[in-house]
């Protein structure tokens, strides 16, 4: 037979097995239940699990199905890519206790009313599907229900009164739908939500609920923990009955139209209170007895004008206090900043006045003080305070030359990425991702969207690490096949909800099976499954557009067809043909994936022996990068170099990156490329632009770097970027860059010579810290400590000794760095009008004079007259040593670092203890310049005449 010639013995046995399967008699499953499943699949669902063949769901252990006494009790089909409608047949699976269809975005249509027949149901979730229409009233007859989640669908209509019958319910989530009408409470004839005395969670946010919050909803019998009614259209006042529910931990009523006086006294268990963006009036509520409060936001209400209440400083657990636009006035007490856990204070847009004094016993956890748009006139500077301070829009900012760094409208701070860098080998298998435990696998990926959290500052990596650990531990303790979890890319969405990217890696194998996948995604929307994850609150999980199983399904549909229809010989033949086809296809796919995986040869202990270790970089697919750069649009080009173009990209999750794409001519061999990223991945220093990942596909080599927001030093010196750098800031940038280079020379083994140190390769981040870019794009420094090469460097920066020897050493970088130091002083390009900066400065210098007599013609006018230029002479001396003709006479980068540290320290010593109170003071507070000394040009000198005399007279 042709068939047996085509197939090996294994396939023949498989075929026989399949054949027998087809005729197997439904043994263990109730025939009625099987009929229902068949009907559901036939009429409505596409993409059902591939194991759903034959006629015995219980006996054959169909994925997602669990049975008891031949009846189907559990259907957990979360995140399976099911598509179509849910028909009324579902109502016949009357033994069902758990029904979880969550995260199947292509399930549409109405929820059938027959669902109310599933009287034994305790758990019902359709979270994150696309159901629409009204919520069936009949759900109210599911009296065993403990958990009901209808969130993130498109339901309309009202909350059924019948929900008041669900007396066992502890969790009711309808978040993020289009549900309107009033919150139903009971009367003589109808039940209502007030009857649910055992419930713990009312999650009703992001709907269109209207009317008042009925006072009857709350009573002392209730055991509510969360009342989340945010982002609706609720009116009237917050009923005082809410204070009867002493168990309450989270109240979230922001973004409604609530009015009236707020009384929350006695709610001593409260940990988070969100009341912002309403029309609340009366005195600002006193929360002084709520000692567990961590997060308070009452912004944008119409409370009576008041001074800062004492309780602001007495709450010992408070991390975040947000009171924007609440008519606060008067002085800011020093004690405001002293609560030990405090991280964030936002009191912008109020009428606070007088002197701002943070004092010395301020919370060392403080990351942000936002006092924009107040009437603050004076400021007592605190040098060691490391957080951000925003004072823009205060009278103090009008004063010339003072505090300019706190007074700019700052950009959104760049949020650090918590994704750890791990050791992973280089092999990047098509779309696999390296797990925190260094295994390549296909993770479950998606977004965690927190309904509330108890902190505002996103920068604390330890939160995310403990979240990863806690989630992993919880899954593992439930015997779910989770190896590890990574959260990353933390951001806030447009409504202020915290979102995190989540990757869950499988244990045992490189991908999850359907059952494992479903169990995990199912639990992810069952927040009750997890222990308290403080400081994180409840969340929703949103699955990425998921093609996890679709590839598998294509080859297995045939099995289903056979299972469901009569079998003839013709069909069998068809099957064989299909199988042969499938095998061929698979071989093709394998071949294709080898092509896609340039490093495949390292996998099978190929010629090069052991697989090289590199720290974990992400391997991006070409498609992903293409998408992130809007198809490499010109608008996203942020630079061009010999290597190719540099694009700005925005990854899913909003993280910005810089993508260096090699041009056709500059593609390297795979070995060279691998060596290069291996090298780069080992390097991490805060003053070096770090590599996040790469893309290597046929005809493409790209490196993905962190995005550094404020452009290059060159653009700032030339004025092109609009950023004006003060003298102290220039010193700081010089120090940063020197540290980055010293690291490359002395802390990387083998050392790296940059070979193209220039001001356009020094980038400035959002805090104007310097970061060296473009290193390592050439060969390593060999053991002989010099390398012969043909790298040319850039005109104006090249070590003169290089022309003689054609060898670069670390001292070549020192020379180039010296040129940058001269740029920082003069504001000129290395070669301008045919004159070389090194010569120009040398000629003009007069060491016997103040500032070496450089101030008239040589110094950059931006700095020449604006401050005392403390340490300038030493800086010039150092620069001159760096640009010595002979290498032996130049200092090492490490020596340069030490010197600049000294200069900087002295430059700042004299001013950082001063109180900035006098706008005529000649001393600029340079301690403050560390943060963001962006000086507006117009502010700096009002007319064309520069005040030459100021410094000369000194
Ligand atoms: C529903 O649950 C009850 C109690 O566990 C059980 O006795 C009954 O048989 C179940 N109903 C069905 C249809 O399985
Ligand atoms: C939800 O319904 C509205 C109108 O009822 C429709 O415009 C929208 O596209 C729907 N959204 C989804 C995700 O189905
Ligand atoms: C009770 O509430 C239902 C639903 O809102 C309403 O239709 C009914 O008229 C009310 N009955 C009384 C007596 O108020
Ligand atoms: C600060 O504001 C308060 C209240 O508006 C006012 O009484 C006081 O005079 C102001 N103080 C200063 C120094 O402007
Ligand atoms: C979560 O992790 C932190 C840090 O590892 C730990 O202290 C805490 O107890 C954990 N919480 C739970 C509920 O496991």
PDB file of N, CA and C and ligand atoms in Angstrom, residues 130 132 154 156 178, ligand 2:
ATOM      1  N   UNK A 130     -16.026  39.237  24.887  1.00  0.00           N
ATOM      2  CA  UNK A 130     -16.667  40.376  24.223  1.00  0.00           C
ATOM      3  C   UNK A 130     -18.174  40.217  24.225  1.00  0.00           C
ATOM      4  N   UNK A 132     -22.002  41.076  24.915  1.00  0.00           N
ATOM      5  CA  UNK A 132     -22.707  42.357  24.926  1.00  0.00           C
ATOM      6  C   UNK A 132     -24.151  42.127  25.342  1.00  0.00           C
ATOM      7  N   UNK A 154     -18.775  43.940  27.180  1.00  0.00           N
ATOM      8  CA  UNK A 154     -19.492  45.065  26.610  1.00  0.00           C
ATOM      9  C   UNK A 154     -20.952  45.007  27.047  1.00  0.00           C
ATOM     10  N   UNK A 156     -24.467  45.902  28.598  1.00  0.00           N
ATOM     11  CA  UNK A 156     -25.233  47.136  28.760  1.00  0.00           C
ATOM     12  C   UNK A 156     -26.404  46.861  29.706  1.00  0.00           C
ATOM     13  N   UNK A 178     -20.521  48.703  29.918  1.00  0.00           N
ATOM     14  CA  UNK A 178     -21.315  49.909  29.702  1.00  0.00           C
ATOM     15  C   UNK A 178     -22.601  49.836  30.511  1.00  0.00           C
TER      16      UNK A 178
HETATM   17  C1  LIG B   2     -19.215  47.680  22.584  1.00  0.00           C
HETATM   18  O1  LIG B   2     -20.468  48.189  22.190  1.00  0.00           O
HETATM   19  C2  LIG B   2     -20.399  49.418  21.522  1.00  0.00           C
HETATM   20  C3  LIG B   2     -21.814  49.871  21.221  1.00  0.00           C
HETATM   21  O2  LIG B   2     -22.726  49.180  21.959  1.00  0.00           O
HETATM   22  C4  LIG B   2     -19.593  49.253  20.257  1.00  0.00           C
HETATM   23  O3  LIG B   2     -19.483  50.468  19.588  1.00  0.00           O
HETATM   24  C5  LIG B   2     -18.215  48.730  20.604  1.00  0.00           C
HETATM   25  O4  LIG B   2     -17.484  48.472  19.440  1.00  0.00           O
HETATM   26  C6  LIG B   2     -18.308  47.471  21.400  1.00  0.00           C
HETATM   27  N1  LIG B   2     -16.989  47.116  21.834  1.00  0.00           N
HETATM   28  C7  LIG B   2     -16.538  45.896  21.752  1.00  0.00           C
HETATM   29  C8  LIG B   2     -15.168  45.677  22.261  1.00  0.00           C
HETATM   30  O5  LIG B   2     -17.184  44.984  21.290  1.00  0.00           O
END
